[in-house]
JSON list of C-alpha atoms and ligand atoms in Angstrom, two decimals:
[
{"chain": "A", "resi": 1, "resn": "MET", "atom": "CA", "xyz": [7.12, -4.67, 22.40]},
{"chain": "A", "resi": 2, "resn": "ARG", "atom": "CA", "xyz": [10.34, -5.87, 21.50]},
{"chain": "A", "resi": 3, "resn": "ILE", "atom": "CA", "xyz": [12.67, -2.76, 21.49]},
{"chain": "A", "resi": 4, "resn": "LEU", "atom": "CA", "xyz": [16.19, -2.26, 20.21]},
{"chain": "A", "resi": 5, "resn": "VAL", "atom": "CA", "xyz": [18.10, 0.48, 22.27]},
{"chain": "A", "resi": 6, "resn": "VAL", "atom": "CA", "xyz": [20.98, 1.74, 19.96]},
{"chain": "A", "resi": 7, "resn": "GLU", "atom": "CA", "xyz": [22.81, 4.06, 22.33]},
{"chain": "A", "resi": 8, "resn": "ASP", "atom": "CA", "xyz": [26.56, 4.14, 23.07]},
{"chain": "A", "resi": 9, "resn": "GLU", "atom": "CA", "xyz": [26.67, 6.02, 26.21]},
{"chain": "A", "resi": 10, "resn": "ARG", "atom": "CA", "xyz": [26.46, 2.98, 28.55]},
{"chain": "A", "resi": 11, "resn": "VAL", "atom": "CA", "xyz": [25.10, 4.46, 31.70]},
{"chain": "A", "resi": 12, "resn": "LEU", "atom": "CA", "xyz": [22.06, 6.02, 29.42]},
{"chain": "A", "resi": 13, "resn": "ALA", "atom": "CA", "xyz": [21.37, 3.04, 27.60]},
{"chain": "A", "resi": 14, "resn": "LEU", "atom": "CA", "xyz": [21.42, 0.82, 30.95]},
{"chain": "A", "resi": 15, "resn": "LYS", "atom": "CA", "xyz": [18.93, 3.42, 32.39]},
{"chain": "A", "resi": 16, "resn": "ILE", "atom": "CA", "xyz": [16.81, 3.05, 29.77]},
{"chain": "A", "resi": 17, "resn": "GLU", "atom": "CA", "xyz": [17.24, -0.67, 29.07]},
{"chain": "A", "resi": 18, "resn": "ARG", "atom": "CA", "xyz": [16.04, -1.06, 32.68]},
{"chain": "A", "resi": 19, "resn": "ALA", "atom": "CA", "xyz": [13.10, 1.61, 32.69]},
{"chain": "A", "resi": 20, "resn": "LEU", "atom": "CA", "xyz": [11.95, -0.44, 29.56]},
{"chain": "A", "resi": 21, "resn": "ALA", "atom": "CA", "xyz": [12.31, -3.91, 31.03]},
{"chain": "A", "resi": 22, "resn": "ARG", "atom": "CA", "xyz": [10.45, -2.98, 34.03]},
{"chain": "A", "resi": 23, "resn": "THR", "atom": "CA", "xyz": [7.34, -1.57, 31.98]},
{"chain": "A", "resi": 24, "resn": "GLY", "atom": "CA", "xyz": [7.44, -5.30, 30.42]},
{"chain": "A", "resi": 25, "resn": "HIS", "atom": "CA", "xyz": [9.17, -4.64, 26.99]},
{"chain": "A", "resi": 26, "resn": "GLU", "atom": "CA", "xyz": [11.80, -6.96, 25.87]},
{"chain": "A", "resi": 27, "resn": "VAL", "atom": "CA", "xyz": [15.19, -5.00, 25.55]},
{"chain": "A", "resi": 28, "resn": "SER", "atom": "CA", "xyz": [18.13, -5.76, 23.46]},
{"chain": "A", "resi": 29, "resn": "ARG", "atom": "CA", "xyz": [21.04, -3.17, 22.65]},
{"chain": "A", "resi": 30, "resn": "ALA", "atom": "CA", "xyz": [23.29, -2.09, 20.16]},
{"chain": "A", "resi": 31, "resn": "GLU", "atom": "CA", "xyz": [26.45, 0.31, 20.64]},
{"chain": "A", "resi": 32, "resn": "THR", "atom": "CA", "xyz": [27.42, 1.23, 17.15]},
{"chain": "A", "resi": 33, "resn": "GLY", "atom": "CA", "xyz": [25.78, 1.79, 13.92]},
{"chain": "A", "resi": 34, "resn": "PRO", "atom": "CA", "xyz": [27.06, -1.52, 12.19]},
{"chain": "A", "resi": 35, "resn": "ASP", "atom": "CA", "xyz": [26.17, -3.33, 15.18]},
{"chain": "A", "resi": 36, "resn": "ALA", "atom": "CA", "xyz": [22.53, -1.46, 15.20]},
{"chain": "A", "resi": 37, "resn": "VAL", "atom": "CA", "xyz": [22.30, -2.46, 11.66]},
{"chain": "A", "resi": 38, "resn": "ARG", "atom": "CA", "xyz": [22.99, -6.01, 11.74]},
{"chain": "A", "resi": 39, "resn": "THR", "atom": "CA", "xyz": [20.61, -6.63, 14.95]},
{"chain": "A", "resi": 40, "resn": "ALA", "atom": "CA", "xyz": [17.67, -4.78, 13.44]},
{"chain": "A", "resi": 41, "resn": "MET", "atom": "CA", "xyz": [17.86, -7.07, 10.27]},
{"chain": "A", "resi": 42, "resn": "ASP", "atom": "CA", "xyz": [18.55, -10.43, 11.88]},
{"chain": "A", "resi": 43, "resn": "HIS", "atom": "CA", "xyz": [15.66, -9.87, 14.48]},
{"chain": "A", "resi": 44, "resn": "HIS", "atom": "CA", "xyz": [12.11, -8.50, 14.88]},
{"chain": "A", "resi": 45, "resn": "PHE", "atom": "CA", "xyz": [11.75, -5.25, 16.67]},
{"chain": "A", "resi": 46, "resn": "ASP", "atom": "CA", "xyz": [8.82, -3.38, 16.91]},
{"chain": "A", "resi": 47, "resn": "LEU", "atom": "CA", "xyz": [10.66, -0.29, 17.84]},
{"chain": "A", "resi": 48, "resn": "VAL", "atom": "CA", "xyz": [14.32, 1.10, 17.60]},
{"chain": "A", "resi": 49, "resn": "LEU", "atom": "CA", "xyz": [15.31, 3.78, 20.09]},
{"chain": "A", "resi": 50, "resn": "LEU", "atom": "CA", "xyz": [18.14, 5.11, 17.71]},
{"chain": "A", "resi": 51, "resn": "ASP", "atom": "CA", "xyz": [20.76, 7.35, 19.00]},
{"chain": "A", "resi": 52, "resn": "VAL", "atom": "CA", "xyz": [22.32, 10.31, 16.54]},
{"chain": "A", "resi": 53, "resn": "ASN", "atom": "CA", "xyz": [26.00, 10.06, 17.49]},
{"chain": "A", "resi": 54, "resn": "LEU", "atom": "CA", "xyz": [27.32, 6.55, 17.12]},
{"chain": "A", "resi": 55, "resn": "PRO", "atom": "CA", "xyz": [30.62, 5.02, 16.68]},
{"chain": "A", "resi": 56, "resn": "GLY", "atom": "CA", "xyz": [30.78, 3.42, 13.30]},
{"chain": "A", "resi": 57, "resn": "PHE", "atom": "CA", "xyz": [28.25, 5.46, 11.60]},
{"chain": "A", "resi": 58, "resn": "THR", "atom": "CA", "xyz": [25.47, 7.71, 12.48]},
{"chain": "A", "resi": 59, "resn": "GLY", "atom": "CA", "xyz": [22.18, 6.87, 13.59]},
{"chain": "A", "resi": 60, "resn": "PHE", "atom": "CA", "xyz": [20.92, 8.56, 10.46]},
{"chain": "A", "resi": 61, "resn": "GLU", "atom": "CA", "xyz": [22.94, 6.03, 8.32]},
{"chain": "A", "resi": 62, "resn": "VAL", "atom": "CA", "xyz": [21.49, 3.28, 10.36]},
{"chain": "A", "resi": 63, "resn": "LEU", "atom": "CA", "xyz": [18.21, 4.74, 9.42]},
{"chain": "A", "resi": 64, "resn": "ARG", "atom": "CA", "xyz": [18.77, 4.87, 6.03]},
{"chain": "A", "resi": 65, "resn": "GLN", "atom": "CA", "xyz": [20.23, 1.26, 5.77]},
{"chain": "A", "resi": 66, "resn": "LEU", "atom": "CA", "xyz": [17.04, -0.19, 7.59]},
{"chain": "A", "resi": 67, "resn": "ARG", "atom": "CA", "xyz": [14.65, 1.41, 5.40]},
{"chain": "A", "resi": 68, "resn": "GLU", "atom": "CA", "xyz": [16.54, 0.52, 2.29]},
{"chain": "A", "resi": 69, "resn": "ALA", "atom": "CA", "xyz": [15.97, -3.09, 3.45]},
{"chain": "A", "resi": 70, "resn": "ALA", "atom": "CA", "xyz": [12.47, -2.19, 3.83]},
{"chain": "A", "resi": 71, "resn": "VAL", "atom": "CA", "xyz": [12.90, -2.89, 7.81]},
{"chain": "A", "resi": 72, "resn": "GLU", "atom": "CA", "xyz": [9.45, -1.74, 8.94]},
{"chain": "A", "resi": 73, "resn": "SER", "atom": "CA", "xyz": [10.24, -1.17, 12.96]},
{"chain": "A", "resi": 74, "resn": "ARG", "atom": "CA", "xyz": [9.17, 2.23, 14.18]},
{"chain": "A", "resi": 75, "resn": "VAL", "atom": "CA", "xyz": [12.01, 4.15, 14.90]},
{"chain": "A", "resi": 76, "resn": "MET", "atom": "CA", "xyz": [12.32, 6.91, 17.32]},
{"chain": "A", "resi": 77, "resn": "MET", "atom": "CA", "xyz": [15.49, 8.86, 16.90]},
{"chain": "A", "resi": 78, "resn": "LEU", "atom": "CA", "xyz": [17.40, 10.39, 20.10]},
{"chain": "A", "resi": 79, "resn": "THR", "atom": "CA", "xyz": [19.06, 13.88, 19.07]},
{"chain": "A", "resi": 80, "resn": "ALA", "atom": "CA", "xyz": [20.92, 16.06, 20.88]},
{"chain": "A", "resi": 81, "resn": "GLN", "atom": "CA", "xyz": [19.26, 19.23, 22.42]},
{"chain": "A", "resi": 82, "resn": "GLY", "atom": "CA", "xyz": [18.95, 22.17, 20.23]},
{"chain": "A", "resi": 83, "resn": "GLU", "atom": "CA", "xyz": [19.55, 20.26, 16.92]},
{"chain": "A", "resi": 84, "resn": "VAL", "atom": "CA", "xyz": [16.38, 21.02, 14.96]},
{"chain": "A", "resi": 85, "resn": "GLU", "atom": "CA", "xyz": [18.22, 19.84, 11.75]},
{"chain": "A", "resi": 86, "resn": "ASP", "atom": "CA", "xyz": [18.83, 16.64, 13.08]},
{"chain": "A", "resi": 87, "resn": "ARG", "atom": "CA", "xyz": [15.19, 15.98, 13.72]},
{"chain": "A", "resi": 88, "resn": "VAL", "atom": "CA", "xyz": [13.81, 17.29, 10.24]},
{"chain": "A", "resi": 89, "resn": "ALA", "atom": "CA", "xyz": [16.89, 15.03, 8.66]},
{"chain": "A", "resi": 90, "resn": "GLY", "atom": "CA", "xyz": [15.58, 11.99, 10.92]},
{"chain": "A", "resi": 91, "resn": "LEU", "atom": "CA", "xyz": [12.05, 12.52, 10.03]},
{"chain": "A", "resi": 92, "resn": "THR", "atom": "CA", "xyz": [12.88, 13.06, 6.51]},
{"chain": "A", "resi": 93, "resn": "GLY", "atom": "CA", "xyz": [14.70, 9.93, 6.28]},
{"chain": "A", "resi": 94, "resn": "GLY", "atom": "CA", "xyz": [11.95, 7.78, 7.47]},
{"chain": "A", "resi": 95, "resn": "ALA", "atom": "CA", "xyz": [12.02, 8.01, 11.75]},
{"chain": "A", "resi": 96, "resn": "ASP", "atom": "CA", "xyz": [8.51, 7.89, 13.11]},
{"chain": "A", "resi": 97, "resn": "ASP", "atom": "CA", "xyz": [9.35, 10.06, 16.10]},
{"chain": "A", "resi": 98, "resn": "TYR", "atom": "CA", "xyz": [12.11, 11.57, 17.91]},
{"chain": "A", "resi": 99, "resn": "LEU", "atom": "CA", "xyz": [12.97, 12.69, 21.52]},
{"chain": "A", "resi": 100, "resn": "THR", "atom": "CA", "xyz": [15.50, 15.52, 22.36]},
{"chain": "A", "resi": 101, "resn": "LYS", "atom": "CA", "xyz": [18.35, 14.53, 24.70]},
{"chain": "A", "resi": 102, "resn": "PRO", "atom": "CA", "xyz": [18.65, 15.02, 27.83]},
{"chain": "A", "resi": 103, "resn": "PHE", "atom": "CA", "xyz": [14.94, 13.58, 28.65]},
{"chain": "A", "resi": 104, "resn": "ALA", "atom": "CA", "xyz": [13.04, 12.39, 31.54]},
{"chain": "A", "resi": 105, "resn": "MET", "atom": "CA", "xyz": [12.31, 8.74, 31.73]},
{"chain": "A", "resi": 106, "resn": "GLU", "atom": "CA", "xyz": [8.89, 9.15, 32.05]},
{"chain": "A", "resi": 107, "resn": "GLU", "atom": "CA", "xyz": [8.73, 10.78, 28.99]},
{"chain": "A", "resi": 108, "resn": "LEU", "atom": "CA", "xyz": [10.46, 8.11, 27.04]},
{"chain": "A", "resi": 109, "resn": "LEU", "atom": "CA", "xyz": [8.11, 5.47, 28.55]},
{"chain": "A", "resi": 110, "resn": "ALA", "atom": "CA", "xyz": [5.01, 7.96, 27.89]},
{"chain": "A", "resi": 111, "resn": "ARG", "atom": "CA", "xyz": [5.73, 7.85, 24.10]},
{"chain": "A", "resi": 112, "resn": "VAL", "atom": "CA", "xyz": [6.80, 4.29, 24.00]},
{"chain": "A", "resi": 113, "resn": "GLU", "atom": "CA", "xyz": [3.43, 3.52, 25.46]},
{"chain": "A", "resi": 114, "resn": "ALA", "atom": "CA", "xyz": [1.62, 5.57, 22.92]},
{"chain": "A", "resi": 115, "resn": "LEU", "atom": "CA", "xyz": [3.64, 3.94, 20.05]},
{"chain": "A", "resi": 116, "resn": "ALA", "atom": "CA", "xyz": [2.52, 0.46, 21.69]},
{"chain": "A", "resi": 117, "resn": "ARG", "atom": "CA", "xyz": [-0.97, 1.22, 22.24]},
{"chain": "A", "resi": 118, "resn": "ARG", "atom": "CA", "xyz": [-1.19, 2.20, 18.53]},
{"chain": "A", "resi": 119, "resn": "GLY", "atom": "CA", "xyz": [0.60, -1.04, 17.13]},
{"chain": "A", "resi": 120, "resn": "GLY", "atom": "CA", "xyz": [-2.22, -3.02, 18.79]},
{"chain": "A", "resi": 121, "resn": "ALA", "atom": "CA", "xyz": [-5.30, -1.10, 17.69]},
{"chain": "A", "resi": 122, "resn": "VAL", "atom": "CA", "xyz": [-8.23, -2.69, 16.12]},
{"chain": "A", "resi": 123, "resn": "GLU", "atom": "CA", "xyz": [-8.77, -1.90, 12.75]},
{"chain": "A", "resi": 124, "resn": "THR", "atom": "CA", "xyz": [-12.04, -1.42, 11.45]},
{"chain": "A", "resi": 125, "resn": "SER", "atom": "CA", "xyz": [-12.44, -1.28, 7.59]},
{"chain": "A", "resi": 126, "resn": "THR", "atom": "CA", "xyz": [-9.96, -3.62, 6.41]},
{"chain": "A", "resi": 127, "resn": "PHE", "atom": "CA", "xyz": [-9.44, -2.78, 2.39]},
{"chain": "A", "resi": 128, "resn": "LEU", "atom": "CA", "xyz": [-9.52, 0.73, 1.23]},
{"chain": "A", "resi": 129, "resn": "GLU", "atom": "CA", "xyz": [-9.26, 1.67, -2.26]},
{"chain": "A", "resi": 130, "resn": "VAL", "atom": "CA", "xyz": [-9.11, 5.50, -4.24]},
{"chain": "A", "resi": 131, "resn": "GLY", "atom": "CA", "xyz": [-7.92, 4.90, -7.62]},
{"chain": "A", "resi": 132, "resn": "VAL", "atom": "CA", "xyz": [-4.85, 3.11, -8.42]},
{"chain": "A", "resi": 133, "resn": "LEU", "atom": "CA", "xyz": [-4.29, 3.48, -4.50]},
{"chain": "A", "resi": 134, "resn": "GLY", "atom": "CA", "xyz": [-4.85, 0.30, -2.44]},
{"chain": "A", "resi": 135, "resn": "MET", "atom": "CA", "xyz": [-4.60, -0.23, 1.15]},
{"chain": "A", "resi": 136, "resn": "ASP", "atom": "CA", "xyz": [-4.93, -3.59, 3.33]},
{"chain": "A", "resi": 137, "resn": "VAL", "atom": "CA", "xyz": [-5.47, -2.08, 6.66]},
{"chain": "A", "resi": 138, "resn": "THR", "atom": "CA", "xyz": [-5.07, -5.42, 8.50]},
{"chain": "A", "resi": 139, "resn": "LYS", "atom": "CA", "xyz": [-1.94, -6.52, 6.79]},
{"chain": "A", "resi": 140, "resn": "ARG", "atom": "CA", "xyz": [-0.63, -2.95, 6.62]},
{"chain": "A", "resi": 141, "resn": "ARG", "atom": "CA", "xyz": [0.18, -2.95, 3.15]},
{"chain": "A", "resi": 142, "resn": "VAL", "atom": "CA", "xyz": [0.11, -0.27, 0.37]},
{"chain": "A", "resi": 143, "resn": "THR", "atom": "CA", "xyz": [-0.41, -0.98, -3.36]},
{"chain": "A", "resi": 144, "resn": "VAL", "atom": "CA", "xyz": [-0.16, 1.44, -6.19]},
{"chain": "A", "resi": 145, "resn": "ARG", "atom": "CA", "xyz": [-1.45, -0.13, -9.38]},
{"chain": "A", "resi": 146, "resn": "GLY", "atom": "CA", "xyz": [-0.94, -3.53, -7.67]},
{"chain": "A", "resi": 147, "resn": "GLU", "atom": "CA", "xyz": [2.64, -3.02, -6.79]},
{"chain": "A", "resi": 148, "resn": "ARG", "atom": "CA", "xyz": [3.60, -2.80, -3.24]},
{"chain": "A", "resi": 149, "resn": "ILE", "atom": "CA", "xyz": [4.83, 0.42, -1.83]},
{"chain": "A", "resi": 150, "resn": "ALA", "atom": "CA", "xyz": [6.92, -0.28, 1.50]},
{"chain": "A", "resi": 151, "resn": "LEU", "atom": "CA", "xyz": [5.89, 2.78, 4.24]},
{"chain": "A", "resi": 152, "resn": "SER", "atom": "CA", "xyz": [7.23, 3.54, 7.64]},
{"chain": "A", "resi": 153, "resn": "PRO", "atom": "CA", "xyz": [4.36, 2.87, 10.32]},
{"chain": "A", "resi": 154, "resn": "ARG", "atom": "CA", "xyz": [3.69, 6.62, 10.39]},
{"chain": "A", "resi": 155, "resn": "GLU", "atom": "CA", "xyz": [3.60, 7.10, 6.77]},
{"chain": "A", "resi": 156, "resn": "PHE", "atom": "CA", "xyz": [1.09, 4.49, 6.69]},
{"chain": "A", "resi": 157, "resn": "GLU", "atom": "CA", "xyz": [-1.11, 6.08, 9.51]},
{"chain": "A", "resi": 158, "resn": "VAL", "atom": "CA", "xyz": [-1.03, 9.71, 7.60]},
{"chain": "A", "resi": 159, "resn": "LEU", "atom": "CA", "xyz": [-1.82, 8.12, 4.33]},
{"chain": "A", "resi": 160, "resn": "GLN", "atom": "CA", "xyz": [-4.80, 5.93, 6.07]},
{"chain": "A", "resi": 161, "resn": "ILE", "atom": "CA", "xyz": [-6.35, 9.09, 7.59]},
{"chain": "A", "resi": 162, "resn": "LEU", "atom": "CA", "xyz": [-6.60, 10.82, 3.89]},
{"chain": "A", "resi": 163, "resn": "MET", "atom": "CA", "xyz": [-7.83, 7.41, 2.25]},
{"chain": "A", "resi": 164, "resn": "GLN", "atom": "CA", "xyz": [-10.70, 6.85, 4.69]},
{"chain": "A", "resi": 165, "resn": "GLU", "atom": "CA", "xyz": [-12.00, 10.11, 3.51]},
{"chain": "A", "resi": 166, "resn": "PRO", "atom": "CA", "xyz": [-11.02, 10.83, 0.03]},
{"chain": "A", "resi": 167, "resn": "GLY", "atom": "CA", "xyz": [-11.60, 14.43, -0.84]},
{"chain": "A", "resi": 168, "resn": "ARG", "atom": "CA", "xyz": [-12.50, 15.65, 2.57]},
{"chain": "A", "resi": 169, "resn": "ALA", "atom": "CA", "xyz": [-9.14, 18.37, 3.46]},
{"chain": "A", "resi": 170, "resn": "PHE", "atom": "CA", "xyz": [-7.62, 17.61, 6.90]},
{"chain": "A", "resi": 171, "resn": "SER", "atom": "CA", "xyz": [-5.83, 20.37, 8.42]},
{"chain": "A", "resi": 172, "resn": "ARG", "atom": "CA", "xyz": [-1.85, 19.74, 9.45]},
{"chain": "A", "resi": 173, "resn": "GLU", "atom": "CA", "xyz": [-3.15, 19.97, 13.15]},
{"chain": "A", "resi": 174, "resn": "GLU", "atom": "CA", "xyz": [-5.68, 17.21, 12.81]},
{"chain": "A", "resi": 175, "resn": "ILE", "atom": "CA", "xyz": [-3.38, 14.87, 10.94]},
{"chain": "A", "resi": 176, "resn": "CYS", "atom": "CA", "xyz": [-0.62, 15.85, 13.57]},
{"chain": "A", "resi": 177, "resn": "GLU", "atom": "CA", "xyz": [-2.93, 14.80, 16.69]},
{"chain": "A", "resi": 178, "resn": "ARG", "atom": "CA", "xyz": [-4.47, 11.74, 15.31]},
{"chain": "A", "resi": 179, "resn": "VAL", "atom": "CA", "xyz": [-1.21, 10.19, 14.12]},
{"chain": "A", "resi": 180, "resn": "TRP", "atom": "CA", "xyz": [1.23, 11.61, 16.73]},
{"chain": "A", "resi": 181, "resn": "GLU", "atom": "CA", "xyz": [-1.17, 11.87, 19.76]},
{"chain": "A", "resi": 182, "resn": "ARG", "atom": "CA", "xyz": [0.36, 14.80, 21.21]},
{"chain": "A", "resi": 183, "resn": "GLU", "atom": "CA", "xyz": [-2.16, 17.44, 21.54]},
{"chain": "A", "resi": 184, "resn": "HIS", "atom": "CA", "xyz": [0.04, 20.53, 22.77]},
{"chain": "A", "resi": 185, "resn": "GLU", "atom": "CA", "xyz": [3.52, 19.90, 21.23]},
{"chain": "A", "resi": 186, "resn": "TYR", "atom": "CA", "xyz": [2.26, 19.41, 17.14]},
{"chain": "A", "resi": 187, "resn": "ASP", "atom": "CA", "xyz": [4.72, 20.45, 14.91]},
{"chain": "A", "resi": 188, "resn": "THR", "atom": "CA", "xyz": [3.01, 21.20, 11.45]},
{"chain": "A", "resi": 189, "resn": "ARG", "atom": "CA", "xyz": [6.46, 20.96, 9.70]},
{"chain": "A", "resi": 190, "resn": "THR", "atom": "CA", "xyz": [6.39, 17.34, 10.93]},
{"chain": "A", "resi": 191, "resn": "VAL", "atom": "CA", "xyz": [3.13, 16.45, 8.83]},
{"chain": "A", "resi": 192, "resn": "GLU", "atom": "CA", "xyz": [4.77, 18.41, 5.82]},
{"chain": "A", "resi": 193, "resn": "ILE", "atom": "CA", "xyz": [7.57, 16.31, 5.71]},
{"chain": "A", "resi": 194, "resn": "PHE", "atom": "CA", "xyz": [5.52, 12.98, 5.79]},
{"chain": "A", "resi": 195, "resn": "VAL", "atom": "CA", "xyz": [3.20, 14.59, 3.03]},
{"chain": "A", "resi": 196, "resn": "MET", "atom": "CA", "xyz": [6.38, 15.12, 0.75]},
{"chain": "A", "resi": 197, "resn": "ARG", "atom": "CA", "xyz": [7.43, 11.35, 1.80]},
{"chain": "A", "resi": 198, "resn": "LEU", "atom": "CA", "xyz": [4.59, 9.91, 0.68]},
{"chain": "A", "resi": 199, "resn": "ARG", "atom": "CA", "xyz": [4.14, 11.73, -2.76]},
{"chain": "A", "resi": 200, "resn": "LYS", "atom": "CA", "xyz": [7.78, 10.71, -3.40]},
{"chain": "A", "resi": 201, "resn": "LYS", "atom": "CA", "xyz": [7.27, 6.83, -2.55]},
{"chain": "A", "resi": 202, "resn": "LEU", "atom": "CA", "xyz": [3.88, 6.37, -3.94]},
{"chain": "A", "resi": 203, "resn": "ASP", "atom": "CA", "xyz": [4.96, 8.38, -7.18]},
{"chain": "A", "resi": 204, "resn": "LEU", "atom": "CA", "xyz": [1.34, 9.23, -8.27]},
{"chain": "A", "resi": 205, "resn": "ASP", "atom": "CA", "xyz": [1.95, 11.26, -11.45]},
{"chain": "A", "resi": 206, "resn": "GLY", "atom": "CA", "xyz": [-0.48, 10.45, -13.99]},
{"chain": "A", "resi": 207, "resn": "SER", "atom": "CA", "xyz": [-2.24, 8.37, -12.33]},
{"chain": "A", "resi": 208, "resn": "GLY", "atom": "CA", "xyz": [-5.55, 10.32, -11.53]},
{"chain": "A", "resi": 209, "resn": "VAL", "atom": "CA", "xyz": [-5.10, 10.33, -7.71]},
{"chain": "A", "resi": 210, "resn": "MET", "atom": "CA", "xyz": [-2.97, 12.99, -5.83]},
{"chain": "A", "resi": 211, "resn": "ILE", "atom": "CA", "xyz": [-2.43, 14.30, -2.31]},
{"chain": "A", "resi": 212, "resn": "GLU", "atom": "CA", "xyz": [-3.53, 17.85, -2.69]},
{"chain": "A", "resi": 213, "resn": "THR", "atom": "CA", "xyz": [-2.46, 20.76, -0.78]},
{"chain": "A", "resi": 214, "resn": "VAL", "atom": "CA", "xyz": [-5.30, 22.68, 0.38]},
{"chain": "A", "resi": 215, "resn": "ARG", "atom": "CA", "xyz": [-4.42, 26.31, 0.63]},
{"chain": "A", "resi": 216, "resn": "GLY", "atom": "CA", "xyz": [-5.15, 27.50, 3.99]},
{"chain": "A", "resi": 217, "resn": "VAL", "atom": "CA", "xyz": [-6.27, 24.22, 5.60]},
{"chain": "A", "resi": 218, "resn": "GLY", "atom": "CA", "xyz": [-3.78, 21.25, 4.70]},
{"chain": "A", "resi": 219, "resn": "TYR", "atom": "CA", "xyz": [-4.37, 18.08, 2.71]},
{"chain": "A", "resi": 220, "resn": "ALA", "atom": "CA", "xyz": [-6.81, 16.28, 0.71]},
{"chain": "A", "resi": 221, "resn": "LEU", "atom": "CA", "xyz": [-6.50, 12.88, -1.37]},
{"chain": "A", "resi": 222, "resn": "ARG", "atom": "CA", "xyz": [-8.23, 13.32, -4.49]},
{"chain": "A", "resi": 223, "resn": "SER", "atom": "CA", "xyz": [-9.25, 11.08, -7.21]},
{"chain": "A", "resi": 224, "resn": "SER", "atom": "CA", "xyz": [-10.34, 11.77, -10.71]},
{"chain": "A", "resi": 225, "resn": "GLU", "atom": "CA", "xyz": [-12.03, 8.83, -11.00]},
{"chain": "B", "resi": 301, "resn": "LIG", "atom": "CA1", "xyz": [26.00, 8.88, 21.57]}
]
């Protein structure tokens, strides 16, 4: 994968860069908020590893600007230990994953490999349709009433699970396991944040389609058609 490492601590940045390069990734580096935004907009990256505390402006601001510009790279936030608020803010702002500092390099590599595997997965069904909602799985495009909606890769994956079996209630744990591939550490709050983001972006009010909260279970995509 092409990976942008945004980290102002030189020693850590170099360590990450070397580890990723050793496992066959192509790595670029940025050290400040503005530098990160410029680099990520000028070149295509499959993944951006994004530190929160940066010179210039924060990683959250970088993330906000990238998502606003519809940059679709996956983003993994690197947050300081114990800062749960950072993690929630990152996910709400459009990040796909987070890793708490300090982390073992093996953990970082494992997460990156999980993202790489999913990116290259063979898709089966190519077009899904539920009422006004359309999804081209191959082109990774989502439309509402024919209008394209920009989703982050993880938002897309959560919606894809719901759209593959409309009407079926999926538990938060199942969604979490299928999207994040972490069997032990799943966090249902993460799924709630992603569903909240999807509802907001898709804006399905009055369309006859909705992501319903199924009490005691999780979520289901319902259509009145
Ligand atoms: Ca920093």
